[in-house]
Amino acid sequence: MSQMQIPFVKEVEEMLETAKNMKPEDLEFKYKGILYPSLLSQPENIDAMESFEAREDDILLGAYPKCGYNWMIQVLNKIAFSAGKLKNPKYIPYLEFTNPEKMKNLSTLPSTRILGTHMNPDNIPVSFFEKKSKILVVLRNPKDTAVSYFHFYNKNPVLPTFESWDKFFSQYMSGDVMWGSYFDHAVAWEKYIDSENVKIVTYEDLKANLTEGVEDIAKYLNYTLSDEQIQTIAEECTFDAMKDKSQETHGSFSKVIFRKGGVGDWKNHFSEEQSKEVDAKFEQCLAGTKLGAKIKYEVHCK
C-alpha cells in the first residue's frame, strides 16, 4: 500500500464508524436541488469548487456514481505512473469531498494532478474547460447503473438504505438520489462529445477490451507507453485483480465498492414495466445523439 493510501483508508474507517450512530435522515443533505452524502461533503465544499483553479496539465475524471469511477482511478494512476508523470500512484481526491482548506492545499500539489468528481458537468469548475484540462468521462448503461447504485446504497453505511428495489427505482428515475439524475448527467456530457479536451469512454467497451481502452486513454493524454506497459496495466486493472487487492486499497469499504462488476445484471432486477420506463426515458433524452450511440443501448439494454 502506498503511503498516500494509508491515511485515506484510516479516514474511511473512521467515517464508517461515525455513520453507525447517525439517523438515516442525517446522512444526506440537499443543496441547490441535488442530494449529497453529509459525511463526505458539505455545502461549503461545493461552493469552494466554483473558484477552483485548474491547470492545463490537470486530468479530471468525471463519472456518475457506479459507472466505473473507482476502476478508472486505478487505470489513470497506473497510466500516469508508467508514463513518468506521477512518482507514486495515489488517492484521487473528489472535488466535492474536499473542504475549503483542503481545496487550497490542492494548489500546492505538483503536476500532474489527477482529480475526480461525480458532479454534473454543469457544476464542474469552469476553469477545467477554460484551461482545456484533459477530462476523462466514463459512462455506463442506465439499467446496470441503477442496479449497481441500488446495492451500493444498501451496502453503504454512509448512505440511507432503501426498503425495496421498487422504491429505489422510482427515486432513481426522478433523480432523487445522490448526485441527481443519471439522465441529466448524460445529457449534460453530450454537449462535450466533440470537445478536444473531453474524452468519453464506456464501462461496457472497457470491459470488452481493457487493453485497447488503456492504449486509447494513454494516447488521449499524450502519454507514450510500450505495448508491455499497456498490457501490464490492463492485467492489473481487471475487476478480479482489483477486488483481490481491495482490502488493502480500500479497507472495509471494499465490500461496498466491489460487487460484481459485470454487464447485464439489470435483467435480474427490472420488471418489464420498469425496463420500458427506462427505454422511454432514453428515447426522450439520448436517442439519436452521439453519446446515445456510444452507450450502445440496443446492445446492452434490450
mmCIF file of C-alpha atoms in Angstrom:
data_model
loop_
_atom_site.group_PDB
_atom_site.id
_atom_site.type_symbol
_atom_site.label_atom_id
_atom_site.label_comp_id
_atom_site.label_asym_id
_atom_site.label_seq_id
_atom_site.Cartn_x
_atom_site.Cartn_y
_atom_site.Cartn_z
ATOM 1 C CA MET A 1 0.000 0.000 0.000
ATOM 2 C CA SER A 2 1.357 3.441 -0.892
ATOM 3 C CA GLN A 3 1.963 5.974 1.864
ATOM 4 C CA MET A 4 -0.734 8.151 0.285
ATOM 5 C CA GLN A 5 -3.244 5.302 0.611
ATOM 6 C CA ILE A 6 -2.786 4.686 4.359
ATOM 7 C CA PRO A 7 -4.402 7.919 5.659
ATOM 8 C CA PHE A 8 -7.213 7.511 3.127
ATOM 9 C CA VAL A 9 -8.126 4.038 4.414
ATOM 10 C CA LYS A 10 -7.923 5.237 8.031
ATOM 11 C CA GLU A 11 -10.188 8.192 7.213
ATOM 12 C CA VAL A 12 -12.722 5.883 5.565
ATOM 13 C CA GLU A 13 -12.756 3.502 8.542
ATOM 14 C CA GLU A 14 -13.427 6.399 10.922
ATOM 15 C CA MET A 15 -16.225 7.670 8.699
ATOM 16 C CA LEU A 16 -17.906 4.265 8.590
ATOM 17 C CA GLU A 17 -17.777 4.087 12.376
ATOM 18 C CA THR A 18 -19.375 7.538 12.671
ATOM 19 C CA ALA A 19 -22.160 6.547 10.281
ATOM 20 C CA LYS A 20 -23.292 3.723 12.582
ATOM 21 C CA ASN A 21 -24.577 6.240 15.125
ATOM 22 C CA MET A 22 -26.371 8.564 12.701
ATOM 23 C CA LYS A 23 -30.039 8.721 11.782
ATOM 24 C CA PRO A 24 -30.812 7.974 8.107
ATOM 25 C CA GLU A 25 -32.121 11.499 7.504
ATOM 26 C CA ASP A 26 -28.836 12.956 8.777
ATOM 27 C CA LEU A 27 -26.775 11.035 6.221
ATOM 28 C CA GLU A 28 -27.803 13.307 3.355
ATOM 29 C CA PHE A 29 -28.404 16.949 2.564
ATOM 30 C CA LYS A 30 -29.894 18.713 -0.413
ATOM 31 C CA TYR A 31 -28.071 21.633 -1.999
ATOM 32 C CA LYS A 32 -29.474 23.511 -4.977
ATOM 33 C CA GLY A 33 -31.912 20.675 -5.535
ATOM 34 C CA ILE A 34 -29.321 17.863 -5.522
ATOM 35 C CA LEU A 35 -28.731 15.287 -2.768
ATOM 36 C CA TYR A 36 -25.225 14.752 -1.349
ATOM 37 C CA PRO A 37 -23.833 12.479 1.413
ATOM 38 C CA SER A 38 -23.306 14.620 4.522
ATOM 39 C CA LEU A 39 -20.381 12.575 5.864
ATOM 40 C CA LEU A 40 -18.459 13.131 2.648
ATOM 41 C CA SER A 41 -19.427 16.628 1.629
ATOM 42 C CA GLN A 42 -20.899 19.901 2.844
ATOM 43 C CA PRO A 43 -22.345 22.973 1.065
ATOM 44 C CA GLU A 44 -19.131 24.929 1.667
ATOM 45 C CA ASN A 45 -17.177 22.264 -0.257
ATOM 46 C CA ILE A 46 -19.360 22.699 -3.304
ATOM 47 C CA ASP A 47 -19.165 26.478 -3.017
ATOM 48 C CA ALA A 48 -15.366 26.254 -2.869
ATOM 49 C CA MET A 49 -15.337 24.289 -6.129
ATOM 50 C CA GLU A 50 -16.590 27.307 -8.065
ATOM 51 C CA SER A 51 -13.326 29.196 -7.607
ATOM 52 C CA PHE A 52 -11.027 26.194 -8.043
ATOM 53 C CA GLU A 53 -8.188 26.952 -10.449
ATOM 54 C CA ALA A 54 -7.475 24.123 -12.834
ATOM 55 C CA ARG A 55 -4.186 23.747 -14.714
ATOM 56 C CA GLU A 56 -3.629 22.882 -18.350
ATOM 57 C CA ASP A 57 -1.902 19.635 -17.364
ATOM 58 C CA ASP A 58 -4.572 18.538 -14.872
ATOM 59 C CA ILE A 59 -6.530 15.359 -15.523
ATOM 60 C CA LEU A 60 -10.125 15.283 -14.290
ATOM 61 C CA LEU A 61 -12.040 12.024 -14.006
ATOM 62 C CA GLY A 62 -15.796 12.523 -14.244
ATOM 63 C CA ALA A 63 -18.428 9.834 -13.734
ATOM 64 C CA TYR A 64 -21.937 9.429 -12.407
ATOM 65 C CA PRO A 65 -21.883 7.092 -9.357
ATOM 66 C CA LYS A 66 -21.406 3.384 -10.100
ATOM 67 C CA CYS A 67 -20.286 3.948 -13.682
ATOM 68 C CA GLY A 68 -16.696 2.795 -13.133
ATOM 69 C CA TYR A 69 -15.141 5.686 -11.232
ATOM 70 C CA ASN A 70 -13.049 3.567 -8.819
ATOM 71 C CA TRP A 71 -11.957 1.381 -11.706
ATOM 72 C CA MET A 72 -10.726 4.342 -13.740
ATOM 73 C CA ILE A 73 -8.922 5.806 -10.711
ATOM 74 C CA GLN A 74 -6.656 2.783 -10.810
ATOM 75 C CA VAL A 75 -6.268 2.914 -14.590
ATOM 76 C CA LEU A 76 -5.396 6.628 -14.648
ATOM 77 C CA ASN A 77 -2.954 6.280 -11.754
ATOM 78 C CA LYS A 78 -1.124 3.430 -13.408
ATOM 79 C CA ILE A 79 -1.040 5.126 -16.807
ATOM 80 C CA ALA A 80 0.357 8.360 -15.359
ATOM 81 C CA PHE A 81 2.847 6.473 -13.172
ATOM 82 C CA SER A 82 4.057 4.330 -16.080
ATOM 83 C CA ALA A 83 4.452 7.465 -18.208
ATOM 84 C CA GLY A 84 6.617 9.073 -15.511
ATOM 85 C CA LYS A 85 4.047 11.747 -14.607
ATOM 86 C CA LEU A 86 3.494 10.516 -11.025
ATOM 87 C CA LYS A 87 6.125 9.450 -8.515
ATOM 88 C CA ASN A 88 3.644 7.162 -6.771
ATOM 89 C CA PRO A 89 0.070 6.113 -7.549
ATOM 90 C CA LYS A 90 -2.150 7.963 -5.091
ATOM 91 C CA TYR A 91 -5.673 8.516 -3.905
ATOM 92 C CA ILE A 92 -7.511 10.833 -6.286
ATOM 93 C CA PRO A 93 -9.463 13.480 -4.355
ATOM 94 C CA TYR A 94 -13.111 14.064 -5.207
ATOM 95 C CA LEU A 95 -13.536 17.810 -5.589
ATOM 96 C CA GLU A 96 -16.924 17.813 -3.846
ATOM 97 C CA PHE A 97 -15.460 15.906 -0.864
ATOM 98 C CA THR A 98 -12.703 18.481 -0.440
ATOM 99 C CA ASN A 99 -13.323 21.131 2.210
ATOM 100 C CA PRO A 100 -12.213 24.729 1.530
ATOM 101 C CA GLU A 101 -8.952 24.330 3.457
ATOM 102 C CA LYS A 102 -8.004 21.136 1.631
ATOM 103 C CA MET A 103 -9.103 22.754 -1.624
ATOM 104 C CA LYS A 104 -6.439 25.424 -1.104
ATOM 105 C CA ASN A 105 -3.887 22.694 -0.413
ATOM 106 C CA LEU A 106 -4.576 21.203 -3.841
ATOM 107 C CA SER A 107 -2.894 24.278 -5.325
ATOM 108 C CA THR A 108 0.378 23.191 -3.688
ATOM 109 C CA LEU A 109 0.379 19.750 -5.294
ATOM 110 C CA PRO A 110 2.916 19.251 -8.065
ATOM 111 C CA SER A 111 1.761 18.490 -11.585
ATOM 112 C CA THR A 112 0.412 16.183 -12.853
ATOM 113 C CA ARG A 113 -2.694 16.474 -10.644
ATOM 114 C CA ILE A 114 -5.344 13.793 -11.143
ATOM 115 C CA LEU A 115 -8.685 14.858 -9.695
ATOM 116 C CA GLY A 116 -12.180 13.421 -9.758
ATOM 117 C CA THR A 117 -15.851 14.171 -9.358
ATOM 118 C CA HIS A 118 -19.359 12.712 -9.573
ATOM 119 C CA MET A 119 -20.754 16.176 -10.244
ATOM 120 C CA ASN A 120 -22.925 17.061 -13.200
ATOM 121 C CA PRO A 121 -20.618 18.773 -15.751
ATOM 122 C CA ASP A 122 -22.712 21.936 -15.443
ATOM 123 C CA ASN A 123 -21.391 22.177 -11.859
ATOM 124 C CA ILE A 124 -17.758 21.325 -12.539
ATOM 125 C CA PRO A 125 -15.357 24.279 -12.058
ATOM 126 C CA VAL A 126 -15.372 26.285 -15.266
ATOM 127 C CA SER A 127 -11.575 26.612 -15.166
ATOM 128 C CA PHE A 128 -11.233 22.985 -16.347
ATOM 129 C CA PHE A 129 -12.908 23.980 -19.594
ATOM 130 C CA GLU A 130 -11.185 27.379 -19.855
ATOM 131 C CA LYS A 131 -7.716 25.848 -19.366
ATOM 132 C CA LYS A 132 -8.621 22.916 -21.622
ATOM 133 C CA SER A 133 -7.508 20.423 -18.986
ATOM 134 C CA LYS A 134 -7.881 16.808 -20.005
ATOM 135 C CA ILE A 135 -11.238 15.415 -18.830
ATOM 136 C CA LEU A 136 -11.942 11.687 -18.948
ATOM 137 C CA VAL A 137 -15.597 10.713 -18.577
ATOM 138 C CA VAL A 138 -16.752 7.139 -18.034
ATOM 139 C CA LEU A 139 -20.376 6.237 -18.753
ATOM 140 C CA ARG A 140 -22.343 3.055 -18.117
ATOM 141 C CA ASN A 141 -25.693 1.961 -19.462
ATOM 142 C CA PRO A 142 -28.533 3.348 -17.298
ATOM 143 C CA LYS A 143 -30.045 -0.009 -16.356
ATOM 144 C CA ASP A 144 -26.889 -1.603 -14.934
ATOM 145 C CA THR A 145 -26.031 1.716 -13.298
ATOM 146 C CA ALA A 146 -29.354 1.649 -11.456
ATOM 147 C CA VAL A 147 -28.842 -1.878 -10.136
ATOM 148 C CA SER A 148 -25.275 -1.211 -9.019
ATOM 149 C CA TYR A 149 -26.344 2.036 -7.355
ATOM 150 C CA PHE A 150 -29.184 0.282 -5.502
ATOM 151 C CA HIS A 151 -26.788 -2.268 -3.995
ATOM 152 C CA PHE A 152 -24.273 0.496 -3.245
ATOM 153 C CA TYR A 153 -26.890 2.388 -1.248
ATOM 154 C CA ASN A 154 -27.915 -0.671 0.737
ATOM 155 C CA LYS A 155 -24.392 -1.885 1.496
ATOM 156 C CA ASN A 156 -23.011 1.556 2.327
ATOM 157 C CA PRO A 157 -23.381 2.768 5.953
ATOM 158 C CA VAL A 158 -22.699 6.322 4.759
ATOM 159 C CA LEU A 159 -25.955 6.382 2.749
ATOM 160 C CA PRO A 160 -29.593 5.770 3.751
ATOM 161 C CA THR A 161 -30.950 2.343 2.801
ATOM 162 C CA PHE A 162 -33.944 1.600 0.593
ATOM 163 C CA GLU A 163 -36.566 -0.869 1.766
ATOM 164 C CA SER A 164 -37.071 -2.184 -1.752
ATOM 165 C CA TRP A 165 -35.735 -2.157 -5.299
ATOM 166 C CA ASP A 166 -39.034 -0.639 -6.491
ATOM 167 C CA LYS A 167 -38.663 2.327 -4.118
ATOM 168 C CA PHE A 168 -35.095 2.930 -5.252
ATOM 169 C CA PHE A 169 -36.014 2.633 -8.923
ATOM 170 C CA SER A 170 -38.705 5.287 -8.526
ATOM 171 C CA GLN A 171 -36.267 7.748 -6.962
ATOM 172 C CA TYR A 172 -33.517 6.881 -9.442
ATOM 173 C CA MET A 173 -35.837 7.772 -12.295
ATOM 174 C CA SER A 174 -36.941 11.031 -10.645
ATOM 175 C CA GLY A 175 -33.318 11.986 -9.849
ATOM 176 C CA ASP A 176 -33.968 11.943 -6.101
ATOM 177 C CA VAL A 177 -30.731 10.070 -5.358
ATOM 178 C CA MET A 178 -27.215 11.281 -4.508
ATOM 179 C CA TRP A 179 -25.765 13.461 -7.278
ATOM 180 C CA GLY A 180 -29.119 13.699 -9.023
ATOM 181 C CA SER A 181 -30.368 12.228 -12.262
ATOM 182 C CA TYR A 182 -28.334 9.845 -14.402
ATOM 183 C CA PHE A 183 -30.041 11.218 -17.481
ATOM 184 C CA ASP A 184 -29.350 14.842 -16.535
ATOM 185 C CA HIS A 185 -25.655 13.939 -16.272
ATOM 186 C CA ALA A 186 -25.625 12.148 -19.612
ATOM 187 C CA VAL A 187 -27.455 14.953 -21.427
ATOM 188 C CA ALA A 188 -25.029 17.494 -19.950
ATOM 189 C CA TRP A 189 -21.988 15.488 -21.138
ATOM 190 C CA GLU A 190 -23.479 15.211 -24.631
ATOM 191 C CA LYS A 191 -22.624 18.895 -25.112
ATOM 192 C CA TYR A 192 -18.927 17.975 -24.909
ATOM 193 C CA ILE A 193 -18.959 14.865 -27.101
ATOM 194 C CA ASP A 194 -16.859 16.594 -29.787
ATOM 195 C CA SER A 195 -14.641 18.597 -27.439
ATOM 196 C CA GLU A 196 -10.897 18.055 -27.834
ATOM 197 C CA ASN A 197 -10.335 18.173 -24.075
ATOM 198 C CA VAL A 198 -13.141 15.760 -23.130
ATOM 199 C CA LYS A 199 -12.904 12.043 -23.840
ATOM 200 C CA ILE A 200 -15.932 9.873 -23.138
ATOM 201 C CA VAL A 201 -15.448 6.137 -22.710
ATOM 202 C CA THR A 202 -17.951 3.492 -21.691
ATOM 203 C CA TYR A 203 -17.841 0.891 -18.977
ATOM 204 C CA GLU A 204 -19.029 -1.773 -21.401
ATOM 205 C CA ASP A 205 -16.328 -1.107 -24.011
ATOM 206 C CA LEU A 206 -13.654 -1.175 -21.316
ATOM 207 C CA LYS A 207 -14.980 -4.497 -20.027
ATOM 208 C CA ALA A 208 -14.913 -5.910 -23.543
ATOM 209 C CA ASN A 209 -11.314 -4.855 -24.255
ATOM 210 C CA LEU A 210 -9.413 -3.183 -21.431
ATOM 211 C CA THR A 211 -6.065 -3.367 -23.236
ATOM 212 C CA GLU A 212 -7.457 -1.327 -26.117
ATOM 213 C CA GLY A 213 -9.088 1.045 -23.622
ATOM 214 C CA VAL A 214 -5.827 1.671 -21.752
ATOM 215 C CA GLU A 215 -3.996 2.352 -25.016
ATOM 216 C CA ASP A 216 -6.734 4.730 -26.150
ATOM 217 C CA ILE A 217 -6.741 6.681 -22.869
ATOM 218 C CA ALA A 218 -2.933 6.946 -22.860
ATOM 219 C CA LYS A 219 -2.976 8.370 -26.394
ATOM 220 C CA TYR A 220 -5.646 10.885 -25.399
ATOM 221 C CA LEU A 221 -3.400 12.055 -22.540
ATOM 222 C CA ASN A 222 -0.451 12.286 -24.961
ATOM 223 C CA TYR A 223 1.471 9.699 -22.945
ATOM 224 C CA THR A 224 3.797 7.244 -24.635
ATOM 225 C CA LEU A 225 3.612 3.722 -23.235
ATOM 226 C CA SER A 226 5.124 0.492 -24.513
ATOM 227 C CA ASP A 227 2.929 -2.436 -25.505
ATOM 228 C CA GLU A 228 4.239 -4.259 -22.443
ATOM 229 C CA GLN A 229 3.260 -1.389 -20.107
ATOM 230 C CA ILE A 230 -0.207 -1.209 -21.617
ATOM 231 C CA GLN A 231 -0.715 -4.959 -21.223
ATOM 232 C CA THR A 232 0.518 -4.897 -17.616
ATOM 233 C CA ILE A 233 -1.870 -2.072 -16.691
ATOM 234 C CA ALA A 234 -4.769 -3.911 -18.297
ATOM 235 C CA GLU A 235 -3.957 -7.108 -16.381
ATOM 236 C CA GLU A 236 -3.572 -5.280 -13.066
ATOM 237 C CA CYS A 237 -6.834 -3.360 -13.525
ATOM 238 C CA THR A 238 -9.296 -6.142 -14.246
ATOM 239 C CA PHE A 239 -12.210 -6.275 -11.805
ATOM 240 C CA ASP A 240 -10.978 -9.524 -10.261
ATOM 241 C CA ALA A 241 -7.430 -8.203 -9.821
ATOM 242 C CA MET A 242 -8.676 -5.023 -8.159
ATOM 243 C CA LYS A 243 -11.137 -6.915 -5.951
ATOM 244 C CA ASP A 244 -8.339 -9.197 -4.737
ATOM 245 C CA LYS A 245 -6.391 -6.147 -3.534
ATOM 246 C CA SER A 246 -9.405 -4.115 -2.401
ATOM 247 C CA GLN A 247 -8.954 -4.802 1.311
ATOM 248 C CA GLU A 248 -5.519 -3.231 1.052
ATOM 249 C CA THR A 249 -6.581 -0.267 -1.083
ATOM 250 C CA HIS A 250 -9.999 0.496 0.444
ATOM 251 C CA GLY A 251 -10.160 -1.276 3.813
ATOM 252 C CA SER A 252 -13.605 -2.483 4.899
ATOM 253 C CA PHE A 253 -15.163 -0.114 2.345
ATOM 254 C CA SER A 254 -14.020 -2.574 -0.326
ATOM 255 C CA LYS A 255 -17.133 -4.690 0.366
ATOM 256 C CA VAL A 256 -19.246 -1.661 -0.530
ATOM 257 C CA ILE A 257 -17.438 -0.730 -3.732
ATOM 258 C CA PHE A 258 -16.636 -4.075 -5.327
ATOM 259 C CA ARG A 259 -19.663 -6.274 -6.041
ATOM 260 C CA LYS A 260 -19.986 -7.986 -9.465
ATOM 261 C CA GLY A 261 -18.519 -5.530 -11.948
ATOM 262 C CA GLY A 262 -20.427 -7.099 -14.803
ATOM 263 C CA VAL A 263 -22.729 -6.181 -17.662
ATOM 264 C CA GLY A 264 -26.397 -7.200 -17.896
ATOM 265 C CA ASP A 265 -27.267 -7.720 -14.224
ATOM 266 C CA TRP A 266 -30.256 -5.396 -14.695
ATOM 267 C CA LYS A 267 -32.178 -8.341 -16.171
ATOM 268 C CA ASN A 268 -32.245 -9.909 -12.696
ATOM 269 C CA HIS A 269 -33.926 -6.851 -11.137
ATOM 270 C CA PHE A 270 -36.067 -4.973 -13.651
ATOM 271 C CA SER A 271 -39.724 -5.687 -14.215
ATOM 272 C CA GLU A 272 -40.940 -5.395 -17.800
ATOM 273 C CA GLU A 273 -42.677 -2.139 -16.900
ATOM 274 C CA GLN A 274 -39.507 -0.683 -15.365
ATOM 275 C CA SER A 275 -37.480 -1.684 -18.400
ATOM 276 C CA LYS A 276 -39.930 0.068 -20.681
ATOM 277 C CA GLU A 277 -39.833 3.174 -18.477
ATOM 278 C CA VAL A 278 -36.067 3.457 -18.881
ATOM 279 C CA ASP A 279 -36.402 2.747 -22.621
ATOM 280 C CA ALA A 280 -38.805 5.676 -22.927
ATOM 281 C CA LYS A 281 -36.532 7.958 -20.896
ATOM 282 C CA PHE A 282 -33.547 7.058 -23.044
ATOM 283 C CA GLU A 283 -35.582 7.692 -26.174
ATOM 284 C CA GLN A 284 -36.600 11.089 -24.817
ATOM 285 C CA CYS A 285 -33.156 12.203 -23.657
ATOM 286 C CA LEU A 286 -30.458 10.485 -25.703
ATOM 287 C CA ALA A 287 -31.829 8.686 -28.751
ATOM 288 C CA GLY A 288 -30.232 9.991 -31.946
ATOM 289 C CA THR A 289 -27.314 11.647 -30.126
ATOM 290 C CA LYS A 290 -23.638 10.730 -30.488
ATOM 291 C CA LEU A 291 -23.448 9.974 -26.783
ATOM 292 C CA GLY A 292 -26.552 7.798 -27.014
ATOM 293 C CA ALA A 293 -24.901 5.813 -29.805
ATOM 294 C CA LYS A 294 -21.758 5.429 -27.715
ATOM 295 C CA ILE A 295 -23.730 3.773 -24.904
ATOM 296 C CA LYS A 296 -24.925 1.077 -27.382
ATOM 297 C CA TYR A 297 -28.315 0.969 -25.736
ATOM 298 C CA GLU A 298 -29.778 -1.599 -28.123
ATOM 299 C CA VAL A 299 -26.955 -3.989 -27.285
ATOM 300 C CA HIS A 300 -26.817 -3.603 -23.518
ATOM 301 C CA CYS A 301 -30.346 -2.619 -22.501
ATOM 302 C CA LYS A 302 -32.651 -4.773 -24.610
#
